[in-house]
């Protein structure tokens, strides 16, 4: 679900603080230099979380944004921002480099280091925050690419610019489509590898983080009945044999992992007061179990009680 930003409904004297509060809480901690006249402060936009991808679209007359050294040391998960210029121009300053952006240009900057975003004509951009761990590139690659203009003369950057613009424009209709995060991140990884002229970076990063990305994929699609080895392998461009090998190297069994985590979600749901009006079969189906009898048998094997006994045990007033 998108959070809408619109300062027109906020008293002028409260607008700067209202913008600061929502940006600090949902995007990143930064200091924003607004127009000196409170009545002239204006910002509209939306913020959406798609899995590990945070999207912030803003149109504002704020002039300068600072991630100061103290703020760069906060507890935000280390992340990389991608900014997409929509109109006008802006400048990204980080690590002794300056990137001037025009419409369609992309630029990256790192939350672990101070940066400044200069917007002399106001902000009209989409911002995408991606955890560095998800981007899965070595620090040296990120250091080389921050505050570097990624223009549309590069065909991969051109593709990414169009894709990210459409993704942000559709963000309010994409709530719950968390599976879009991974292909978005892989596209950005390709842009960086292309710009640095080193495709090996992307390949190495993909290989070394494959087991973790598979687990995140499983979590994102856990409730879907058709979650299978073939589907997981296809989503990660590997064979089913490779998938089983990767899981084994991580000390995991694919089927056992899916079954265990589905059962745990059902166990939690059956103990919730707001789920008591739902049948046990409904809860089981919601978490990917298509056969109620089979589900009950697995549940008792795992927890020593049938789903009905577990629900009764967690019902207020139960003698259990």
Coordinates of C-alpha atoms in Angstrom, one line a residue:
X1 CA 0.0 0.0 0.0
X2 CA 1.4 3.4 -1.0
X3 CA 1.8 6.3 1.5
X4 CA 0.7 9.5 -0.2
X5 CA 2.6 12.7 0.3
X6 CA 0.6 16.0 -0.2
X7 CA 1.5 19.1 1.8
X8 CA -1.5 21.1 0.4
X9 CA -3.5 19.6 3.3
X10 CA -0.9 20.7 5.9
X11 CA -0.6 24.1 7.6
X12 CA 2.4 26.0 6.1
X13 CA 4.2 26.2 9.4
X14 CA 4.0 22.4 9.7
X15 CA 5.0 21.3 6.2
X16 CA 8.8 21.1 6.6
X17 CA 8.3 18.9 9.7
X18 CA 5.6 16.8 8.0
X19 CA 7.9 16.1 5.1
X20 CA 10.8 15.3 7.3
X21 CA 8.8 12.9 9.4
X22 CA 7.5 10.8 6.6
X23 CA 10.9 10.7 4.7
X24 CA 12.8 9.8 7.9
X25 CA 10.3 7.1 8.8
X26 CA 9.8 5.4 5.5
X27 CA 12.8 6.3 3.2
X28 CA 16.0 7.7 4.7
X29 CA 17.3 10.1 7.3
X30 CA 18.3 13.3 5.5
X31 CA 18.2 17.1 6.1
X32 CA 16.2 19.0 3.6
X33 CA 16.6 22.7 2.8
X34 CA 13.2 24.0 2.0
X35 CA 12.0 27.3 0.6
X36 CA 12.5 30.0 3.3
X37 CA 8.8 31.1 3.1
X38 CA 6.7 28.3 4.7
X39 CA 3.7 29.0 2.4
X40 CA 6.0 28.2 -0.6
X41 CA 6.9 24.8 0.7
X42 CA 5.2 22.2 -1.5
X43 CA 5.6 18.4 -2.0
X44 CA 3.5 15.7 -3.5
X45 CA 4.3 12.1 -4.1
X46 CA 4.0 8.5 -3.0
X47 CA 6.1 5.9 -1.1
X48 CA 5.7 2.1 -1.7
X49 CA 7.6 -0.9 -0.5
X50 CA 7.8 -3.8 -3.0
X51 CA 9.7 -6.5 -1.1
X52 CA 13.2 -5.3 -0.6
X53 CA 12.7 -2.4 -3.0
X54 CA 11.6 1.0 -1.6
X55 CA 10.1 3.4 -4.1
X56 CA 9.7 7.1 -3.4
X57 CA 8.3 9.4 -6.1
X58 CA 8.4 13.2 -5.3
X59 CA 7.7 16.5 -6.9
X60 CA 8.8 19.3 -4.6
X61 CA 10.3 22.7 -4.5
X62 CA 12.9 21.6 -2.0
X63 CA 16.3 22.8 -3.1
X64 CA 19.0 20.7 -1.3
X65 CA 19.0 17.4 0.5
X66 CA 21.9 16.4 2.7
X67 CA 22.8 13.0 4.2
X68 CA 25.2 14.4 6.8
X69 CA 28.1 12.4 8.3
X70 CA 26.2 11.8 11.6
X71 CA 23.2 10.6 9.7
X72 CA 25.3 8.3 7.5
X73 CA 26.2 6.5 10.7
X74 CA 22.6 5.7 11.6
X75 CA 21.1 2.2 11.9
X76 CA 19.6 2.1 8.4
X77 CA 20.4 -1.1 6.6
X78 CA 23.3 -0.2 4.3
X79 CA 21.6 0.6 1.0
X80 CA 22.1 2.1 -2.4
X81 CA 19.7 4.7 -3.9
X82 CA 19.0 5.0 -7.6
X83 CA 17.6 8.4 -8.6
X84 CA 15.7 8.8 -12.0
X85 CA 15.4 12.4 -13.2
X86 CA 12.0 13.1 -14.7
X87 CA 12.2 16.8 -15.6
X88 CA 14.6 19.7 -15.1
X89 CA 18.0 18.9 -13.8
X90 CA 19.7 18.0 -10.5
X91 CA 23.1 17.1 -9.2
X92 CA 24.3 14.2 -7.0
X93 CA 27.5 14.8 -5.0
X94 CA 29.3 12.0 -3.2
X95 CA 32.8 10.8 -2.7
X96 CA 34.4 13.8 -4.5
X97 CA 32.3 13.2 -7.7
X98 CA 29.4 15.2 -9.1
X99 CA 26.8 13.8 -11.5
X100 CA 24.5 16.3 -13.3
X101 CA 21.2 14.6 -14.3
X102 CA 18.8 15.5 -17.0
X103 CA 15.5 13.8 -17.8
X104 CA 15.9 10.1 -18.2
X105 CA 19.3 9.9 -16.5
X106 CA 20.0 7.6 -13.6
X107 CA 22.6 8.0 -10.7
X108 CA 23.5 5.9 -7.7
X109 CA 24.5 7.0 -4.2
X110 CA 25.4 5.1 -1.1
X111 CA 23.7 5.6 2.3
X112 CA 26.9 4.6 4.2
X113 CA 28.6 7.9 3.1
X114 CA 27.5 11.5 3.2
X115 CA 25.9 12.8 0.0
X116 CA 24.2 15.9 -1.3
X117 CA 21.4 16.2 -3.8
X118 CA 21.1 19.7 -5.4
X119 CA 17.8 20.5 -7.0
X120 CA 17.9 24.1 -8.2
X121 CA 14.6 23.7 -10.1
X122 CA 12.9 21.6 -7.4
X123 CA 12.7 17.8 -7.1
X124 CA 11.0 15.8 -9.8
X125 CA 12.4 12.3 -9.5
X126 CA 11.8 8.7 -8.6
X127 CA 14.0 7.3 -5.9
X128 CA 14.6 3.6 -5.4
X129 CA 16.3 2.3 -2.3
X130 CA 17.9 -1.2 -2.5
X131 CA 19.8 -2.9 0.3
X132 CA 23.5 -3.3 -0.6
X133 CA 23.2 -7.0 0.4
X134 CA 20.4 -7.5 -2.2
X135 CA 22.4 -5.7 -4.9
X136 CA 25.2 -8.2 -4.2
X137 CA 28.1 -6.3 -5.7
X138 CA 31.5 -5.9 -4.1
X139 CA 32.1 -2.6 -2.3
X140 CA 34.8 -1.6 -4.9
X141 CA 32.1 -1.7 -7.6
X142 CA 29.7 0.4 -5.7
X143 CA 32.5 2.9 -4.9
X144 CA 33.2 3.3 -8.6
X145 CA 29.6 3.8 -9.6
X146 CA 28.3 6.3 -7.1
X147 CA 27.7 9.9 -8.3
X148 CA 28.2 8.8 -11.9
X149 CA 25.7 9.8 -14.5
X150 CA 24.1 6.8 -16.2
X151 CA 22.7 8.3 -19.4
X152 CA 20.3 6.8 -22.0
X153 CA 23.1 6.7 -24.6
X154 CA 24.0 3.4 -22.8
X155 CA 21.4 0.9 -24.1
X156 CA 21.2 -1.0 -20.8
X157 CA 20.8 2.3 -18.8
X158 CA 18.2 3.3 -21.4
X159 CA 16.2 0.1 -20.8
X160 CA 16.5 0.5 -17.0
X161 CA 15.3 4.2 -17.2
X162 CA 12.2 3.2 -19.1
X163 CA 11.5 0.2 -16.8
X164 CA 12.0 2.0 -13.5
X165 CA 9.8 4.9 -14.7
X166 CA 7.0 2.6 -15.5
X167 CA 7.5 0.7 -12.2
X168 CA 7.2 3.9 -10.2
X169 CA 4.3 5.2 -12.2
X170 CA 2.4 2.0 -11.4
X171 CA 3.5 1.7 -7.8
X172 CA 0.1 2.4 -6.3
X173 CA -1.4 -0.5 -8.2
X174 CA 1.4 -2.9 -7.4
X175 CA 1.0 -3.4 -3.7
X176 CA 1.7 -7.0 -2.8
X177 CA 3.7 -7.7 -6.0
X178 CA 6.9 -8.2 -4.0
X179 CA 8.2 -10.5 -6.7
X180 CA 9.0 -7.5 -8.8
X181 CA 11.9 -6.5 -6.5
X182 CA 14.3 -9.2 -7.7
X183 CA 14.2 -8.6 -11.4
X184 CA 14.4 -4.9 -10.8
X185 CA 17.6 -5.4 -8.8
X186 CA 19.1 -7.7 -11.4
X187 CA 18.4 -5.1 -14.1
X188 CA 20.2 -2.5 -12.0
X189 CA 23.1 -4.9 -11.5
X190 CA 23.3 -5.3 -15.2
X191 CA 23.4 -1.5 -15.7
X192 CA 26.3 -1.2 -13.2
X193 CA 28.2 -4.1 -14.8
X194 CA 27.7 -2.5 -18.3
X195 CA 28.8 0.9 -17.1
X196 CA 32.0 -0.5 -15.5
X197 CA 32.7 -2.8 -18.4
X198 CA 32.9 -5.9 -16.2
X199 CA 30.1 -8.4 -16.6
X200 CA 32.1 -10.7 -14.3
X201 CA 31.0 -8.5 -11.4
X202 CA 27.4 -9.3 -12.0
X203 CA 28.0 -13.0 -12.5
X204 CA 30.1 -13.4 -9.4
X205 CA 27.7 -11.5 -7.2
X206 CA 24.7 -13.6 -8.5
X207 CA 26.6 -16.9 -7.8
X208 CA 27.8 -16.1 -4.3
X209 CA 24.4 -14.8 -3.1
X210 CA 22.2 -17.4 -4.9
X211 CA 21.3 -19.5 -1.9
X212 CA 20.2 -16.4 0.1
X213 CA 18.2 -15.1 -2.9
X214 CA 16.5 -18.5 -3.3
X215 CA 15.4 -18.4 0.4
X216 CA 14.0 -14.9 0.0
X217 CA 12.1 -16.1 -3.1
X218 CA 10.7 -18.9 -1.1
X219 CA 9.6 -16.6 1.7
X220 CA 7.9 -14.2 -0.8
X221 CA 6.0 -17.0 -2.5
X222 CA 5.5 -19.4 0.5
X223 CA 1.7 -19.1 0.3
X224 CA 1.4 -20.1 -3.3
X225 CA 0.4 -23.7 -3.9
X226 CA 2.4 -24.0 -7.1
X227 CA 5.7 -23.2 -5.4
X228 CA 7.8 -26.0 -6.7
X229 CA 11.4 -26.9 -7.5
X230 CA 10.8 -26.3 -11.2
X231 CA 9.4 -22.9 -10.6
X232 CA 12.2 -21.9 -8.2
X233 CA 14.9 -23.1 -10.6
X234 CA 13.3 -21.3 -13.5
X235 CA 13.0 -18.1 -11.6
X236 CA 16.8 -18.2 -10.9
X237 CA 17.9 -19.4 -14.3
X238 CA 19.3 -22.7 -13.0
X239 CA 18.5 -26.4 -13.4
X240 CA 16.5 -28.3 -10.8
X241 CA 19.7 -30.4 -10.1
X242 CA 21.6 -27.2 -9.4
X243 CA 18.8 -25.9 -7.1
X244 CA 19.0 -29.1 -5.0
X245 CA 22.8 -28.9 -4.9
X246 CA 22.7 -25.3 -3.7
X247 CA 20.2 -26.1 -1.0
X248 CA 22.2 -29.1 0.1
X249 CA 25.3 -27.0 0.3
X250 CA 23.4 -24.6 2.6
X251 CA 22.3 -27.6 4.7
X252 CA 18.7 -27.3 3.7
X253 CA 16.1 -29.5 2.0
X254 CA 13.8 -27.6 -0.3
X255 CA 10.6 -29.6 0.4
X256 CA 11.3 -29.6 4.1
X257 CA 12.0 -25.9 4.3
X258 CA 8.7 -25.1 2.5
X259 CA 6.7 -27.5 4.6
X260 CA 8.2 -26.4 7.9
X261 CA 7.6 -22.7 7.2
X262 CA 4.1 -23.2 5.9
X263 CA 3.2 -25.2 9.0
X264 CA 4.7 -22.5 11.2
X265 CA 2.5 -19.8 9.5
X266 CA -0.5 -22.0 9.9
X267 CA 0.3 -22.6 13.6
X268 CA 0.6 -18.8 14.2
X269 CA -2.6 -18.1 12.2
X270 CA -4.7 -20.7 14.1
X271 CA -3.7 -19.1 17.4
X272 CA -4.9 -15.6 16.4
X273 CA -8.2 -14.5 17.7
X274 CA -9.2 -12.8 14.4
X275 CA -8.8 -16.1 12.5
X276 CA -11.2 -18.1 14.7
X277 CA -14.1 -17.5 12.3
X278 CA -12.1 -19.2 9.5
X279 CA -12.1 -22.9 9.1
X280 CA -8.9 -24.9 9.5
X281 CA -9.1 -25.9 5.9
X282 CA -9.2 -22.2 4.9
X283 CA -6.1 -21.4 6.9
X284 CA -4.3 -24.4 5.4
X285 CA -5.2 -23.4 1.9
X286 CA -4.0 -19.9 2.5
X287 CA -0.5 -21.2 3.2
X288 CA -0.3 -23.6 0.2
X289 CA -1.8 -26.8 1.6
X290 CA -4.3 -28.2 -0.9
X291 CA -5.3 -31.3 1.1
X292 CA -6.8 -30.8 4.5
X293 CA -6.3 -34.4 5.7
X294 CA -2.6 -34.3 4.7
X295 CA -2.2 -30.9 6.4
X296 CA -3.7 -32.2 9.7
X297 CA -1.4 -35.2 9.6
X298 CA 1.7 -33.1 9.0
X299 CA 0.7 -30.6 11.7
X300 CA 0.3 -33.3 14.3
X301 CA 3.7 -34.8 13.4
X302 CA 5.3 -31.4 13.8
X303 CA 3.6 -30.1 16.9
X304 CA 2.1 -33.2 18.7
X305 CA -1.4 -31.8 18.4
X306 CA -4.0 -31.7 15.6
X307 CA -4.8 -28.2 14.2
X308 CA -8.2 -28.3 16.1
X309 CA -6.5 -29.2 19.4
X310 CA -4.0 -26.4 18.9
X311 CA -6.8 -23.9 18.1
X312 CA -8.8 -24.9 21.2
X313 CA -5.7 -24.7 23.3
X314 CA -5.3 -21.0 22.3
X315 CA -9.0 -20.1 22.7
X316 CA -9.6 -17.8 25.6
X317 CA -11.3 -19.7 28.4
X318 CA -9.9 -23.1 27.2
X319 CA -9.2 -25.5 30.1
X320 CA -5.9 -26.3 28.2

